[in-house]
Coordinates of N, CA and C in Angstrom, one line a residue:
M1 N 232.1 61.9 268.9 CA 231.5 63.1 268.3 C 232.8 64.3 268.7
F2 N 231.9 65.4 268.3 CA 232.6 66.7 268.3 C 232.8 67.4 269.7
S3 N 231.7 66.9 270.3 CA 231.5 67.7 272.0 C 232.9 67.1 272.8
G4 N 233.0 65.5 272.3 CA 233.9 64.7 272.9 C 233.4 63.7 273.9
V5 N 232.0 63.4 273.2 CA 231.7 62.1 274.2 C 231.5 61.0 273.0
K6 N 231.0 59.9 273.4 CA 231.0 58.7 272.7 C 229.9 59.0 271.9
A7 N 229.6 58.4 270.9 CA 228.5 58.5 269.8 C 228.0 56.9 270.2
G8 N 226.7 57.3 269.8 CA 226.0 55.6 269.9 C 225.6 55.2 271.0
L9 N 224.8 54.3 271.2 CA 224.4 53.8 272.4 C 225.4 53.7 273.5
V10 N 225.5 54.0 274.5 CA 226.1 54.1 275.6 C 225.4 53.8 277.1
S11 N 226.4 53.3 278.1 CA 225.6 53.4 279.6 C 225.6 54.3 280.0
A12 N 224.9 54.4 281.4 CA 225.0 55.7 282.0 C 226.0 55.8 282.6
D13 N 226.4 55.1 283.1 CA 227.8 55.1 283.9 C 228.9 55.9 282.7
V14 N 229.0 55.4 281.7 CA 229.8 56.0 280.7 C 229.5 57.1 280.7
L15 N 228.3 57.4 280.4 CA 227.7 58.6 280.0 C 227.8 59.7 281.2
R16 N 227.8 59.4 282.4 CA 228.2 60.3 283.7 C 229.5 60.4 284.0
R17 N 230.6 59.5 283.8 CA 231.9 59.9 283.5 C 232.4 60.9 282.4
E18 N 231.7 60.7 281.6 CA 231.6 61.6 280.5 C 231.4 62.9 280.9
Q19 N 230.3 62.9 281.6 CA 230.0 64.6 282.1 C 230.7 64.9 282.6
Q20 N 231.3 64.4 284.1 CA 232.3 64.6 284.7 C 233.5 65.0 284.2
E21 N 234.1 64.7 283.3 CA 235.2 64.7 283.0 C 235.0 66.3 281.8
L22 N 233.9 66.0 281.2 CA 233.8 67.5 280.5 C 233.5 68.7 281.6
R23 N 233.2 68.4 282.5 CA 232.9 69.5 283.3 C 233.8 70.1 284.5
R24 N 234.9 69.2 284.5 CA 236.6 69.2 285.2 C 237.5 70.1 284.0
H25 N 237.2 69.6 282.7 CA 237.8 70.0 281.6 C 237.4 71.4 281.3
E26 N 236.2 72.0 281.3 CA 235.3 73.5 281.5 C 235.8 74.1 282.8
R27 N 236.1 73.6 284.1 CA 236.6 74.2 285.1 C 238.0 74.8 285.0
S28 N 238.8 73.6 284.7 CA 240.4 74.2 284.2 C 240.5 75.0 282.8
N29 N 239.6 75.1 282.1 CA 239.6 76.0 281.1 C 239.1 77.3 281.6
K30 N 238.4 77.5 282.5 CA 237.5 78.7 283.2 C 238.2 80.0 283.3
R31 N 239.8 79.2 284.2 CA 240.7 80.3 284.6 C 241.3 81.2 283.4
L32 N 241.7 80.2 282.1 CA 242.4 80.4 281.1 C 241.6 81.5 280.5
E33 N 240.3 80.9 280.3 CA 239.2 82.0 279.8 C 238.9 83.4 280.3
E34 N 239.1 83.6 281.8 CA 239.0 84.7 282.5 C 240.3 85.6 282.1
E35 N 241.6 84.5 282.3 CA 242.7 85.7 282.0 C 242.6 86.2 280.5
S36 N 242.5 85.4 279.5 CA 242.2 85.9 278.3 C 241.1 86.9 278.0
R37 N 240.2 86.9 278.4 CA 239.1 87.9 278.7 C 239.7 89.4 278.6
H38 N 240.3 89.7 279.5 CA 240.9 90.9 280.2 C 242.6 91.3 279.5
S39 N 243.0 90.3 278.5 CA 244.1 90.2 278.1 C 244.2 91.4 277.1
E40 N 245.3 92.0 276.3 CA 245.2 92.5 275.1 C 245.8 91.6 274.0
T41 N 245.4 92.3 272.8 CA 245.6 91.5 271.7 C 247.1 91.6 271.4
V42 N 248.0 90.6 271.2 CA 249.6 90.7 271.0 C 249.6 91.0 269.1
F43 N 250.0 91.9 268.6 CA 250.0 91.9 267.4 C 251.5 91.7 267.2
R44 N 252.0 91.1 265.8 CA 253.3 90.2 265.5 C 253.5 91.1 264.4
D45 N 254.6 91.0 264.0 CA 254.9 91.3 262.8 C 255.6 90.2 261.8
K46 N 255.7 90.0 260.7 CA 255.9 88.8 259.7 C 257.5 87.7 260.3
S47 N 258.3 88.7 261.3 CA 259.1 87.6 261.5 C 259.0 87.5 262.9
G48 N 257.8 87.7 263.4 CA 257.4 86.9 264.7 C 257.6 87.7 265.8
R49 N 258.3 89.2 265.7 CA 258.7 89.8 266.6 C 257.0 90.8 267.2
K50 N 257.0 91.1 268.4 CA 255.8 92.0 268.9 C 256.0 93.2 268.6
R51 N 254.6 94.0 268.2 CA 254.8 95.4 267.6 C 254.0 96.4 268.4
D52 N 254.8 97.3 268.6 CA 255.1 98.2 269.8 C 253.2 99.3 269.2
L53 N 252.3 98.9 269.3 CA 251.3 99.9 268.2 C 251.6 101.2 268.9
A54 N 251.6 101.7 270.0 CA 251.4 103.0 270.5 C 252.8 103.7 270.0
Q55 N 254.1 102.6 269.6 CA 255.1 103.6 269.2 C 254.9 103.6 267.9
E56 N 254.2 102.8 267.3 CA 254.1 103.0 265.6 C 253.2 104.3 265.3
R57 N 252.4 104.3 266.0 CA 251.5 105.2 265.9 C 251.9 106.8 266.1
L58 N 252.7 107.0 267.1 CA 253.4 108.2 267.2 C 254.1 108.6 266.1
E59 N 255.0 107.4 265.4 CA 256.0 107.6 264.6 C 255.2 108.0 263.4
Q60 N 254.0 107.4 263.2 CA 253.5 107.4 261.8 C 252.7 109.1 261.8
K61 N 252.2 109.5 263.4 CA 251.9 111.2 263.4 C 252.9 111.7 263.1
Q62 N 254.4 111.5 263.7 CA 255.4 112.2 262.9 C 255.7 112.6 261.8
R63 N 255.5 111.4 261.2 CA 255.5 111.3 259.7 C 254.8 112.1 259.1
D64 N 253.2 112.0 259.6 CA 252.6 113.0 258.7 C 252.5 114.2 258.8
E65 N 253.1 114.7 260.4 CA 253.1 115.8 260.6 C 254.2 116.6 260.0
A66 N 255.4 115.6 259.7 CA 256.7 116.3 258.6 C 256.0 116.5 257.1
K67 N 255.3 115.4 256.9 CA 254.8 115.9 255.3 C 254.0 116.7 255.3
A68 N 253.1 117.0 256.2 CA 252.3 118.4 256.1 C 253.0 119.4 256.3
E69 N 254.1 119.5 256.9 CA 254.9 120.5 257.2 C 255.7 121.3 255.4
R70 N 255.9 119.8 255.0 CA 256.6 119.8 253.8 C 255.8 120.3 252.7
D71 N 254.5 119.8 252.7 CA 253.6 119.9 251.6 C 253.1 121.6 251.5
K72 N 253.5 122.2 253.1 CA 252.8 123.4 253.4 C 253.9 124.3 252.5
Q73 N 255.0 124.1 252.8 CA 256.4 124.7 252.4 C 256.0 125.0 250.9
Y74 N 255.9 123.7 250.0 CA 256.1 123.7 248.9 C 254.7 124.3 248.0
A75 N 253.4 124.1 249.1 CA 252.4 125.2 248.5 C 252.6 126.8 248.7
K76 N 253.8 126.9 249.7 CA 254.4 128.2 249.9 C 255.3 129.1 248.5
W77 N 256.0 127.9 248.4 CA 257.2 128.0 247.2 C 256.4 127.9 245.8
G78 N 255.1 127.4 245.5 CA 254.3 127.3 244.3 C 254.1 128.9 244.1
K79 N 253.7 129.3 245.3 CA 252.7 130.7 245.1 C 254.1 131.7 244.6
G80 N 255.0 131.4 245.0 CA 256.3 132.2 244.8 C 256.5 133.2 246.0
L81 N 258.0 133.2 246.1 CA 258.5 133.7 247.4 C 258.2 135.5 247.8
A82 N 258.8 135.9 246.4 CA 258.9 137.3 246.1 C 257.3 137.8 245.7
Q83 N 256.5 137.2 245.3 CA 255.1 137.5 245.0 C 254.6 137.8 246.7
G84 N 255.0 137.1 247.5 CA 254.1 136.8 248.7 C 254.7 137.9 249.6
R85 N 256.0 138.2 249.7 CA 256.6 139.2 250.1 C 256.2 140.8 249.9
Q86 N 255.9 140.3 248.3 CA 255.1 141.7 247.8 C 253.7 141.9 248.6
Q87 N 253.0 140.8 248.1 CA 252.0 141.1 248.6 C 251.9 141.9 250.1
Q88 N 252.7 140.9 251.1 CA 252.6 141.4 252.5 C 253.3 142.9 252.4
Q89 N 254.0 143.3 251.7 CA 254.3 144.4 251.7 C 253.1 145.6 251.5
N90 N 252.7 145.2 250.2 CA 251.3 145.8 250.0 C 250.4 146.2 251.1
V91 N 250.1 145.0 251.9 CA 249.0 145.3 252.9 C 249.7 146.1 253.9
E92 N 250.8 145.9 254.3 CA 251.4 146.9 255.3 C 251.2 148.2 255.0
D93 N 251.4 148.6 253.8 CA 251.6 149.8 253.2 C 250.2 150.3 253.4
A94 N 249.5 149.6 252.5 CA 248.2 149.6 252.8 C 247.4 150.2 253.9
I95 N 247.8 149.3 255.1 CA 247.2 149.8 256.7 C 248.0 150.8 257.1
K96 N 249.4 151.3 256.8 CA 250.1 152.5 257.5 C 249.4 153.5 256.8
E97 N 248.8 153.5 255.2 CA 248.2 154.5 254.8 C 246.7 154.8 255.5
M98 N 246.1 153.8 256.0 CA 244.9 154.1 256.4 C 245.1 154.5 257.9
Q99 N 245.7 154.4 258.5 CA 246.3 154.9 260.2 C 246.4 156.3 260.0
K100 N 246.6 156.8 258.7 CA 247.0 158.3 258.5 C 245.6 159.2 258.9
P101 N 245.6 160.3 259.1 CA 244.8 161.1 259.1 C 244.6 161.5 257.6
L102 N 242.9 161.9 257.4 CA 242.6 162.5 256.3 C 243.3 163.5 256.0
A103 N 243.2 164.4 256.7 CA 243.8 165.7 256.5 C 245.2 165.8 256.4
R104 N 245.9 166.0 255.7 CA 247.5 166.3 255.6 C 248.0 167.3 255.5
Y105 N 248.9 167.5 256.3 CA 249.4 169.1 256.4 C 251.0 169.1 255.8
I106 N 251.5 170.3 255.5 CA 252.6 170.8 255.2 C 253.6 169.8 255.3
D107 N 253.6 169.4 256.8 CA 255.1 169.1 257.9 C 254.7 167.7 257.6
D108 N 254.1 166.9 256.7 CA 253.7 165.4 256.7 C 255.3 165.1 256.2
Q109 N 256.1 164.4 256.6 CA 257.2 163.5 255.8 C 257.1 162.7 254.6
D110 N 255.9 162.1 254.8 CA 255.7 160.8 253.9 C 255.4 161.4 252.6
L111 N 254.1 162.5 252.8 CA 253.5 163.4 251.7 C 254.6 164.1 250.9
D112 N 255.8 165.0 251.8 CA 256.9 165.2 251.1 C 257.6 164.3 250.3
R113 N 258.1 163.3 251.0 CA 258.7 162.6 250.3 C 258.2 161.9 249.0
M114 N 257.0 161.6 249.1 CA 256.0 161.2 247.8 C 256.3 162.5 246.7
L115 N 256.0 163.2 247.2 CA 256.1 164.5 246.1 C 257.1 164.6 245.4
R116 N 258.4 164.5 246.3 CA 260.0 165.0 245.7 C 260.1 163.5 244.9
E117 N 259.2 162.8 245.0 CA 259.9 161.5 244.0 C 259.3 161.5 242.9
Q118 N 258.3 162.0 242.7 CA 257.7 162.2 241.6 C 258.0 163.0 240.7
E119 N 258.2 162.8 239.1 CA 258.8 163.4 238.3 C 257.5 164.1 237.3
R120 N 258.0 165.4 237.2 CA 256.9 166.6 236.4 C 257.7 166.8 235.0
E121 N 256.9 167.1 234.2 CA 257.4 167.5 232.8 C 257.7 168.7 232.7
G122 N 259.3 169.1 232.2 CA 259.3 170.4 232.1 C 260.2 170.9 233.8
D123 N 260.5 169.8 234.2 CA 261.5 169.7 235.7 C 262.8 169.9 235.2
P124 N 263.5 171.4 235.4 CA 264.8 171.5 234.9 C 265.9 170.5 235.7
M125 N 265.6 170.7 237.1 CA 266.3 169.7 237.8 C 266.5 167.9 237.6
A126 N 265.1 167.6 236.8 CA 264.9 166.1 236.6 C 266.3 165.4 235.8
D127 N 266.9 166.2 234.7 CA 268.1 165.8 234.2 C 269.1 166.0 234.8
F128 N 269.3 166.7 235.5 CA 270.6 166.5 236.4 C 270.6 165.4 237.3
I129 N 269.0 165.2 238.1 CA 269.3 164.0 239.2 C 269.2 162.8 238.3
K130 N 268.5 162.6 236.8 CA 268.6 161.3 236.2 C 270.3 161.2 235.9
K131 N 271.1 162.3 235.6 CA 272.3 162.0 235.3 C 273.1 161.7 236.7
R132 N 273.1 162.3 237.7 CA 273.6 162.0 238.7 C 273.2 160.0 239.2
K133 N 272.4 160.1 239.1 CA 271.8 158.7 239.5 C 272.3 157.7 238.7
A134 N 272.4 158.0 237.3 CA 273.0 157.0 236.3 C 274.9 156.8 236.4
K135 N 275.3 158.3 236.7 CA 276.9 158.1 237.3 C 276.7 157.1 238.5
E136 N 276.0 157.3 239.5 CA 276.3 157.0 240.7 C 275.8 155.2 240.2
S137 N 275.0 155.0 239.5 CA 274.8 153.4 239.0 C 276.2 152.7 238.2
K138 N 276.6 153.7 237.2 CA 277.8 153.2 236.4 C 279.3 153.0 238.0
E139 N 279.2 154.1 238.7 CA 280.4 153.7 239.6 C 280.1 152.4 240.1
K140 N 279.2 151.9 240.2 CA 278.9 150.7 241.0 C 279.7 149.6 240.0
K141 N 280.1 148.4 240.8 CA 280.7 147.3 240.1 C 280.3 147.1 238.6
E142 N 280.9 146.8 237.6 CA 280.7 146.7 236.3 C 281.4 145.8 235.5
K143 N 280.8 144.6 235.2 CA 281.6 143.6 234.6 C 282.3 143.9 233.5
P144 N 283.7 143.8 233.4 CA 284.8 144.1 232.5 C 284.2 143.6 231.1
R145 N 284.5 144.3 230.0 CA 283.8 143.8 228.6 C 285.3 144.1 227.8
Y146 N 285.1 143.1 226.3 CA 286.2 143.3 225.7 C 286.5 144.5 225.3
K147 N 287.8 145.1 225.2 CA 287.7 146.5 224.4 C 289.1 146.2 223.5
G148 N 288.8 146.2 222.2 CA 289.5 145.9 221.2 C 289.2 145.9 219.7
P149 N 289.7 145.4 218.6 CA 289.1 145.4 217.6 C 288.0 144.5 217.7
A150 N 286.9 145.3 216.9 CA 286.0 144.4 216.1 C 285.9 142.9 216.3
P151 N 285.3 141.8 216.6 CA 285.7 140.9 217.0 C 284.8 140.2 215.6
P152 N 285.3 139.2 214.8 CA 284.4 138.3 214.0 C 282.9 138.2 214.0
L153 N 282.3 138.1 213.5 CA 280.6 138.0 213.7 C 280.5 136.4 213.7
N154 N 279.7 136.2 215.0 CA 279.3 134.6 215.0 C 278.0 134.3 214.8
R155 N 277.2 133.2 214.7 CA 275.7 133.1 214.6 C 274.8 133.5 215.6
F156 N 275.4 133.8 216.9 CA 274.5 134.0 217.6 C 274.6 135.4 218.4
N157 N 275.9 136.3 217.8 CA 276.1 137.6 217.9 C 276.6 137.8 219.7
I158 N 277.3 136.8 220.0 CA 277.7 136.7 221.4 C 279.0 137.6 221.5
W159 N 279.3 138.7 222.2 CA 280.4 139.3 222.0 C 281.7 138.8 222.9
P160 N 282.7 138.6 222.8 CA 283.8 137.7 223.5 C 284.2 138.3 224.8
G161 N 284.5 137.6 225.4 CA 284.9 138.1 226.6 C 286.1 138.7 227.0
H162 N 286.3 139.3 228.0 CA 287.1 140.7 228.4 C 288.6 140.0 228.3
R163 N 288.7 138.8 228.2 CA 290.3 138.8 228.4 C 290.5 137.9 227.1
W164 N 289.7 138.0 225.9 CA 290.0 137.2 225.1 C 291.3 138.4 224.2
D165 N 292.3 137.8 223.4 CA 293.4 138.1 222.8 C 293.1 138.7 221.4
G166 N 292.1 138.6 221.0 CA 291.9 138.8 219.5 C 292.4 138.0 218.3
V167 N 292.3 136.6 219.1 CA 292.9 135.9 217.9 C 291.8 135.2 217.4
D168 N 291.6 134.8 216.2 CA 290.3 133.8 215.8 C 291.0 132.6 215.7
R169 N 290.8 131.8 216.3 CA 290.7 130.2 216.4 C 290.0 129.3 216.0
S170 N 289.0 130.0 215.4 CA 287.9 128.8 215.0 C 288.6 128.2 213.5
N171 N 287.5 126.9 213.3 CA 287.7 126.4 212.0 C 287.2 126.8 210.8
G172 N 286.6 128.1 210.6 CA 286.2 128.9 209.5 C 284.8 128.2 209.5
F173 N 284.0 127.6 210.2 CA 282.6 127.1 209.7 C 281.4 128.7 210.4
E174 N 282.2 129.5 211.0 CA 281.2 130.9 211.2 C 281.2 131.2 209.8
Q175 N 282.3 131.9 209.2 CA 282.3 132.3 207.8 C 281.9 131.5 206.9
Q176 N 281.7 130.3 206.7 CA 281.2 129.7 205.7 C 280.0 129.5 205.8
H177 N 279.2 129.4 207.2 CA 277.8 130.0 207.5 C 277.3 131.1 207.0
F178 N 278.2 132.0 207.2 CA 277.4 133.5 206.5 C 277.8 133.4 205.4
A179 N 278.7 132.8 204.3 CA 279.0 132.8 202.9 C 277.5 132.0 202.5
R180 N 277.1 131.1 203.2 CA 276.3 130.5 202.6 C 274.9 131.0 202.5
M181 N 274.5 131.7 203.9 CA 273.3 132.6 204.0 C 273.6 133.7 202.9
A182 N 274.5 134.4 202.9 CA 274.3 135.5 201.7 C 274.2 134.9 200.1
N183 N 275.1 133.7 199.6 CA 275.0 133.2 198.5 C 273.2 132.7 198.3
R184 N 272.7 132.2 199.3 CA 271.5 132.2 199.3 C 270.4 133.0 199.0
K185 N 270.8 134.2 200.0 CA 269.8 135.4 199.7 C 270.2 136.1 198.2
A186 N 271.3 135.9 197.8 CA 271.2 136.3 196.6 C 270.9 135.6 195.4
V187 N 270.6 134.4 195.4 CA 270.3 133.2 194.6 C 268.9 133.6 194.6
Q188 N 268.1 134.2 195.7 CA 266.8 134.2 195.9 C 266.6 135.6 195.2
E189 N 267.2 136.4 195.3 CA 267.1 137.7 194.8 C 267.3 137.7 193.2
L190 N 268.5 136.8 192.8 CA 268.5 137.0 191.4 C 267.5 136.0 190.7
A191 N 266.8 135.0 191.4 CA 265.6 134.6 190.8 C 264.4 135.3 190.6
Y192 N 264.3 135.9 191.7 CA 262.7 137.2 191.8 C 263.3 138.0 190.6
K193 N 264.4 138.6 190.5 CA 264.4 139.8 189.5 C 264.4 139.2 187.7
W194 N 264.9 137.5 187.9 CA 264.4 137.1 186.6 C 263.2 136.9 186.1
S195 N 262.3 136.3 187.3 CA 261.0 136.2 187.2 C 260.1 137.3 187.0
V196 N 260.7 138.4 187.3 CA 259.9 139.4 186.8 C 260.4 140.7 185.7
E197 N 261.1 140.0 184.9 CA 262.1 141.1 184.2 C 261.5 141.2 183.1
D198 N 260.3 140.4 182.5 CA 259.7 140.7 181.2 C 258.1 141.5 181.4
M199 N 257.8 142.1 182.7 CA 256.7 142.5 183.0 C 257.0 144.2 182.5

């Protein structure tokens, strides 16, 4: 039978021996049962090696933290770095303005600077200051431009670079393009004049 005893009609001696054998077997298994009750489950990977679950949990936690940090960074980039800085600057300016007293006197430097930066109509010095600022900005490094005879036209109205020697090395496509456009326009104009001629 499944329990290990013989099936069918058996004598009392055989039955007693089988019972003793079963008890002895259970006593020998009792020690293994106690050991296995307090032992931890061993997890193995596909190749049969033991898995260190604590280490795996720690690595997974680190990966999740890195992913969360990366997602946070992408969310910050998605909102726009310059816009974020501008918003922070606006908040700081508002806090700074709120901390100022309500009554502002003539010796207030911020008020003085703000009033000086305002442009008023009919100000005689405004033109002079604009010209001076334009001159200062012009003195800053400006990209060199081509200074020579007028270059041939191109489809995109791109000015040649400052190192161009003035020699047209094209295959004539641009000129053909402009000629076709002018021809098409002339034909359209002629067709229009012909169609309204008898009116």
